[in-house]
mmCIF file of C-alpha atoms in Angstrom:
data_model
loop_
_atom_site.group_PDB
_atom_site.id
_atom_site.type_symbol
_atom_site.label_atom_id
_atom_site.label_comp_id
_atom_site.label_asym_id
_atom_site.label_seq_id
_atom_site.Cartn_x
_atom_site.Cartn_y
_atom_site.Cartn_z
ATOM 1 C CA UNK A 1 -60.516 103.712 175.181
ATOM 2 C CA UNK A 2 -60.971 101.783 172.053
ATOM 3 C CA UNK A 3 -57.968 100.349 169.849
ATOM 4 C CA UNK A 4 -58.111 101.583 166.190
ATOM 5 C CA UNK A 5 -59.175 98.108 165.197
ATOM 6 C CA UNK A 6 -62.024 98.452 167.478
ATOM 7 C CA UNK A 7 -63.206 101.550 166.178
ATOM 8 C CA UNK A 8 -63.122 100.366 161.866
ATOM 9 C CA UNK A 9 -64.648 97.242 163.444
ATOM 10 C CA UNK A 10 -67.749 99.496 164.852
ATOM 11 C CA UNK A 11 -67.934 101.374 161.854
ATOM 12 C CA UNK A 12 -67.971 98.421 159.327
ATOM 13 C CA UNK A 13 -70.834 96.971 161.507
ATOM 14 C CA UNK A 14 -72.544 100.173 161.368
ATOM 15 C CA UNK A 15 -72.196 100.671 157.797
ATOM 16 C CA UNK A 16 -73.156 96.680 156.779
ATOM 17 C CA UNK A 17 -76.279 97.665 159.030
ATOM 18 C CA UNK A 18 -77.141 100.695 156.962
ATOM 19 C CA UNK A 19 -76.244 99.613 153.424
ATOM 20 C CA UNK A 20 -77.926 95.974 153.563
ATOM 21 C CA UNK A 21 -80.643 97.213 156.017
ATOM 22 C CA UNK A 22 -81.949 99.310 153.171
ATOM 23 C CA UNK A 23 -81.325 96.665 150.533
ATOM 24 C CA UNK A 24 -83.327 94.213 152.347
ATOM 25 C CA UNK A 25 -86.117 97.372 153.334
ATOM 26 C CA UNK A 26 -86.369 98.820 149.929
ATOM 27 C CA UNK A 27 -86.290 95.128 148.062
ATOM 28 C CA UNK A 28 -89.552 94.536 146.296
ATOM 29 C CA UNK A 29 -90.114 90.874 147.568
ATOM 30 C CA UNK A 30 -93.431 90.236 145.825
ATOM 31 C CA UNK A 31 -91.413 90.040 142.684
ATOM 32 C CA UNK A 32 -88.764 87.989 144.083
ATOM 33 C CA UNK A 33 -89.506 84.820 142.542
ATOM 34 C CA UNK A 34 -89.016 86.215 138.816
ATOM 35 C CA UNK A 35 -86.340 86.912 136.236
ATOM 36 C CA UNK A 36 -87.100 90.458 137.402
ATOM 37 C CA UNK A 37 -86.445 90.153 140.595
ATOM 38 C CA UNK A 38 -83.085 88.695 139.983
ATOM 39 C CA UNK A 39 -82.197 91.550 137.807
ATOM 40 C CA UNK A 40 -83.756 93.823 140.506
ATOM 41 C CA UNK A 41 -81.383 92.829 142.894
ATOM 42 C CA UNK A 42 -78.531 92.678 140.951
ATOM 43 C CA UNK A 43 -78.918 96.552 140.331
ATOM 44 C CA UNK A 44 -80.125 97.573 143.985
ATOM 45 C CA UNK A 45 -76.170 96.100 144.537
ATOM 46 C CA UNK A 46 -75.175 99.688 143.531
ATOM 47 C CA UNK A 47 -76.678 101.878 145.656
ATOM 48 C CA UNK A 48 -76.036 99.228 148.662
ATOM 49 C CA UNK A 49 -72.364 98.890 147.661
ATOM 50 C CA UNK A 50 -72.141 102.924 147.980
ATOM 51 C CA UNK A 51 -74.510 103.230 151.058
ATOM 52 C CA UNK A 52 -72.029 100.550 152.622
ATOM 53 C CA UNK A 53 -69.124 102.170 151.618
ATOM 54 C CA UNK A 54 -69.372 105.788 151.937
ATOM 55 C CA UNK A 55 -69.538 105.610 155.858
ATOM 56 C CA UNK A 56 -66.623 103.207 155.618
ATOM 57 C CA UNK A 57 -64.067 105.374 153.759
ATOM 58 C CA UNK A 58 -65.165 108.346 155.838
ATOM 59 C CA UNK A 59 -64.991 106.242 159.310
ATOM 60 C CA UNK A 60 -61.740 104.911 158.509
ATOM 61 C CA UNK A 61 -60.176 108.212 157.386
ATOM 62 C CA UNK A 62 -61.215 110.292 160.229
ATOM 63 C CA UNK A 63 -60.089 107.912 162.526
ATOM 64 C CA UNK A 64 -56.818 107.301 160.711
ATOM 65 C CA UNK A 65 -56.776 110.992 160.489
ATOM 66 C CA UNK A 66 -56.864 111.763 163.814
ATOM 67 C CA UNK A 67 -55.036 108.507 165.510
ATOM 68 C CA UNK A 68 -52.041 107.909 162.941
ATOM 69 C CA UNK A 69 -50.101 106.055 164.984
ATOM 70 C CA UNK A 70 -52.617 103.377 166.064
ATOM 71 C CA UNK A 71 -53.962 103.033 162.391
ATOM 72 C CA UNK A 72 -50.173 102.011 161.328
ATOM 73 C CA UNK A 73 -49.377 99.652 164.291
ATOM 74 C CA UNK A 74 -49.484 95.998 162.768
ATOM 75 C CA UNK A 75 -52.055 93.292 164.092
ATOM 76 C CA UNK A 76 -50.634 92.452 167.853
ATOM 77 C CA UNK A 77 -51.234 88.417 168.720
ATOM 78 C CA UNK A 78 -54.039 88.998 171.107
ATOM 79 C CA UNK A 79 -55.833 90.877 167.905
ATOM 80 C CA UNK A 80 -54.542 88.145 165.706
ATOM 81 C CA UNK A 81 -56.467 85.367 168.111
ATOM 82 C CA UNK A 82 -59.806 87.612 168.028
ATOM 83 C CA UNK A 83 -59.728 88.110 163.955
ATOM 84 C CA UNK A 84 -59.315 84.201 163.762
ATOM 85 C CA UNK A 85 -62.218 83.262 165.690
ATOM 86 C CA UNK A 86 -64.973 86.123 164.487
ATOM 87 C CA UNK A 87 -64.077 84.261 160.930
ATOM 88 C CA UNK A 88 -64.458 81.139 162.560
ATOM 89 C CA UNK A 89 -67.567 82.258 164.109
ATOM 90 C CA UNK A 90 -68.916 83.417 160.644
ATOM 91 C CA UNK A 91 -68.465 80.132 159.064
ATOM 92 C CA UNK A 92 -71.527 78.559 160.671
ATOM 93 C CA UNK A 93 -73.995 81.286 159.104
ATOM 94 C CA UNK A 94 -72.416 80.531 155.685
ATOM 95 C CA UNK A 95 -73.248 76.503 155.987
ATOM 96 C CA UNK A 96 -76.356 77.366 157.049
ATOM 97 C CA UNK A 97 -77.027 79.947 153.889
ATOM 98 C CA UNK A 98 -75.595 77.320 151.469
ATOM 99 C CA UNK A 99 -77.874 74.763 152.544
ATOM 100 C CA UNK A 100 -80.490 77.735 152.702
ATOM 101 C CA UNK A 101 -79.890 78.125 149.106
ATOM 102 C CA UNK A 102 -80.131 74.596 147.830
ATOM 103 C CA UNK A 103 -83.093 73.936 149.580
ATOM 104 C CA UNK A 104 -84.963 76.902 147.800
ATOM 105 C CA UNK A 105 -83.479 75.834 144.239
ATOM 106 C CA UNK A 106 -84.489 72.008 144.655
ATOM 107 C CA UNK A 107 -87.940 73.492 145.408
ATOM 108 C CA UNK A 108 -88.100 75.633 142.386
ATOM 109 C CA UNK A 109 -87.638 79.000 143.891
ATOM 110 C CA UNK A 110 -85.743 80.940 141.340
ATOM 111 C CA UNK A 111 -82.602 82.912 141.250
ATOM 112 C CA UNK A 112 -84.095 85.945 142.643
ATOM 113 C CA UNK A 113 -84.447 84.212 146.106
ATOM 114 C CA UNK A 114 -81.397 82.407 145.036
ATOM 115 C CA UNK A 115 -79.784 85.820 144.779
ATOM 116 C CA UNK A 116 -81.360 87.614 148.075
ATOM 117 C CA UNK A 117 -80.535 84.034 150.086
ATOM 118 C CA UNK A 118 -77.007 84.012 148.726
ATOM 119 C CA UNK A 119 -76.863 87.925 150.009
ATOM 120 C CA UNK A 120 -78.312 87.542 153.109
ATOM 121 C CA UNK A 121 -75.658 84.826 154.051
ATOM 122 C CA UNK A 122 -73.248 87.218 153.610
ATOM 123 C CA UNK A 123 -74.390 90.085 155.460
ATOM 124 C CA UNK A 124 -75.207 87.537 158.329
ATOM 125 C CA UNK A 125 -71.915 86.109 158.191
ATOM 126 C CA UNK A 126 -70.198 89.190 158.258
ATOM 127 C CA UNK A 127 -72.375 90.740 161.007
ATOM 128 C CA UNK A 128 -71.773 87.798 163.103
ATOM 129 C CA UNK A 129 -67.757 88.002 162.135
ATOM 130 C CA UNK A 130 -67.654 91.732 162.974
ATOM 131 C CA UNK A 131 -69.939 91.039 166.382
ATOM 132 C CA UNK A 132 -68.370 88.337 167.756
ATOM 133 C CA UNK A 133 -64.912 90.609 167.132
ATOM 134 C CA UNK A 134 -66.198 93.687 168.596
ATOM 135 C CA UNK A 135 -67.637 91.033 171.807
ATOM 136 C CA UNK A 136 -63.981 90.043 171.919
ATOM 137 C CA UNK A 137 -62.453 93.185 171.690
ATOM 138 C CA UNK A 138 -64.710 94.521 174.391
ATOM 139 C CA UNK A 139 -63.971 91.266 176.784
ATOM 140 C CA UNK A 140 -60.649 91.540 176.450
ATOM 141 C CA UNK A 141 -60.298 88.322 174.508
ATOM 142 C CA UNK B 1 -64.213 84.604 180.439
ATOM 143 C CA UNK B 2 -62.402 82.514 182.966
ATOM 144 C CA UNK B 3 -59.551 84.675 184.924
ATOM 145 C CA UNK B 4 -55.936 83.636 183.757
ATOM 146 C CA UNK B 5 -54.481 81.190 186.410
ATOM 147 C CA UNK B 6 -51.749 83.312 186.869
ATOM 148 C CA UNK B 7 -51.364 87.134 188.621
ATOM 149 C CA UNK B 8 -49.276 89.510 187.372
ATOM 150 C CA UNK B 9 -47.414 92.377 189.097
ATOM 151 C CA UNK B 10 -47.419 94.695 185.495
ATOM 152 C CA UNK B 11 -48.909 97.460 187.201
ATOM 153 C CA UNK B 12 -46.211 97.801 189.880
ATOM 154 C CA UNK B 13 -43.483 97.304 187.869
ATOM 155 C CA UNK B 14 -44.950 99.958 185.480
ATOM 156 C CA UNK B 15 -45.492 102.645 188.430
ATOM 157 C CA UNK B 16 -41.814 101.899 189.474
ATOM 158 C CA UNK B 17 -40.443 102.193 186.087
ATOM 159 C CA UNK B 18 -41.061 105.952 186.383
ATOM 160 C CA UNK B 19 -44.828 105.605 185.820
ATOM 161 C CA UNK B 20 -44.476 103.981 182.663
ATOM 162 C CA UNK B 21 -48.070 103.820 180.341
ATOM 163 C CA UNK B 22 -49.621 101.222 178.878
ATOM 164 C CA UNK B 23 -49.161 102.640 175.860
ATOM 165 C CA UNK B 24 -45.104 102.740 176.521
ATOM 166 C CA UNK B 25 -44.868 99.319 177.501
ATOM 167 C CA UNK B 26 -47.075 98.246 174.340
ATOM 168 C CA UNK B 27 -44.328 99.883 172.375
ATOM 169 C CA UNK B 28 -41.678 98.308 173.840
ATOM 170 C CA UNK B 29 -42.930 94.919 173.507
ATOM 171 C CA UNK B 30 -44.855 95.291 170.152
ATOM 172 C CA UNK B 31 -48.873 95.294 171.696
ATOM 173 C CA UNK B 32 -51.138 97.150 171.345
ATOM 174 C CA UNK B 33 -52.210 99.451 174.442
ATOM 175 C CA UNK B 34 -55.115 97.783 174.803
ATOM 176 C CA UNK B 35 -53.846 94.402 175.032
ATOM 177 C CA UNK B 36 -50.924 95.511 178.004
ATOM 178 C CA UNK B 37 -54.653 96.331 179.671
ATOM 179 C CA UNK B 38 -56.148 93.095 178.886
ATOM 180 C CA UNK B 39 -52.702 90.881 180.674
ATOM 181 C CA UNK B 40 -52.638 93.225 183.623
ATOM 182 C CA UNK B 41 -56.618 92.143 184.242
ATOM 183 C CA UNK B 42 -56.068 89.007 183.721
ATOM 184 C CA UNK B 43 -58.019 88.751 180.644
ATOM 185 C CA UNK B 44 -55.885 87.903 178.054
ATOM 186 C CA UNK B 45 -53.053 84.999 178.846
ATOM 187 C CA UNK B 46 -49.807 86.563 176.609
ATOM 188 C CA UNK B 47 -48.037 83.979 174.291
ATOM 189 C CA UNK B 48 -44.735 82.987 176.323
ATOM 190 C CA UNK B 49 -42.819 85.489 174.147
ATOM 191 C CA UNK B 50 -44.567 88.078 174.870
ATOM 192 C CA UNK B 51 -44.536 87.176 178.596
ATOM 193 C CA UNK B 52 -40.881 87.061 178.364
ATOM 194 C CA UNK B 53 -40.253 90.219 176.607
ATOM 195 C CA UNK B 54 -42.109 91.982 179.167
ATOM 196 C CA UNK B 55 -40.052 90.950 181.839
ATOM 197 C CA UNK B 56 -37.105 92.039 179.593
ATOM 198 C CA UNK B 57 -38.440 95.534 179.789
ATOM 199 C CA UNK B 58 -38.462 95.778 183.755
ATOM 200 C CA UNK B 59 -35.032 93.480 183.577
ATOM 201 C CA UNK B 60 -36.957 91.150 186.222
ATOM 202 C CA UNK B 61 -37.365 87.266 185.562
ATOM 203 C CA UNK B 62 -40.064 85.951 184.312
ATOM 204 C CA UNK B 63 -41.264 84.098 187.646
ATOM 205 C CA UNK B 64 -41.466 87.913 189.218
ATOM 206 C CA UNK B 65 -44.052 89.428 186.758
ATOM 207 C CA UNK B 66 -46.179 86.276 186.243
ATOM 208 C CA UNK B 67 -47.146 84.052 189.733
ATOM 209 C CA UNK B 68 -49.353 80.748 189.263
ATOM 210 C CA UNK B 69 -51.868 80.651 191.456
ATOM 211 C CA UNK B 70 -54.314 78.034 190.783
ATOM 212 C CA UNK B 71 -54.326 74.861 192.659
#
């Protein structure tokens, strides 16, 4: 059976999947390259930021809900050792993204690809943080 | 992932402890369930402290929960 860590991992993966999966569906691309599309994103950050969240309130309250005991134990070392390397893990995507990011401004892209690159780091980085956790988690170590 | 180099005898010393859980002996030495499961595989190598107070929970010595075996 899954550890209460396991389970808010799956449902922050989950819920980055559905919240930035429609950003990225819904985003209106051919306009990325304008003021408007910088604004355009900036206020699509709403309805992703609620998308992303709602599932993750209601994930981590049921499950605290019904498992209160697990959701107040503290890390353990073994958990400790797996957070440490899914952020490790996630720093490569974010190198990548930065360098991503310059090359599109030095080329004259503007800030609404700057904007969209800069997001789409994130979401990688954290998908590959939460993944490579939930790997670990499910290999023991 | 590579096996530990070491066995352990957890299980045993669990059934003879009046059928102890995992759970039990992750409250006793301050781990989660999950990661009592991952030692007694051999998964997950515990940090000597750990290792130690487990043995303090079955009152055996260290050397009699956790064998090296490699070589």
């Amino acid at each position: 059976m899954m550890s209460f860590r396991e389970k808010i991992h799956w449902v922050a993966f989950l819920s980055l999947i559905l919240g930035f999966g429609w950003y990225f569906m819904s985003y209106p691309w051919a306009v990325a390259n304008t003021r408007g599309g910088m604004l355009t994103a900036v206020w699509m950050l709403i309805p992703t930021t609620i998308i992303f969240l709602v599932p993750m309130v209601a994930g981590t309250v049921w499950f605290t809900i019904r498992t209160p005991k697990e959701a107040n134990l503290k890390e353990d070392e073994r958990e400790k050792t797996i957070h440490l390397k899914g952020t490790h893990a996630a720093y490569y995507p974010l190198v990548l993204g930065i360098w991503a990011n310059i090359f599109a401004l030095i080329n004259g892209l503007s800030y609404g690809w700057s904007v969209n690159i800069l997001m789409a780091t994130l979401v990688l980085a954290e998908l590959i943080r939460v993944g490579s956790q939930l790997y670990l988690y499910r290999r023991g170590y | 992932m590579a096996q530990a180099p070491f066995t352990n005898d957890i299980k045993t010393l669990r059934f003879l402890a009046g059928e102890m859980t995992q759970g039990d002996l992750g409250d006793k030495v301050g781990v989660t369930r999950q990661t009592i499961a991952a030692i007694e595989q051999g998964k997950y190598s515990p940090s000597l402290e750990v290792a130690f107070r487990i043995a303090h929970v079955f009152g055996k010595p260290l050397e009699e929960v956790f064998r090296w075996q490699a070589d």
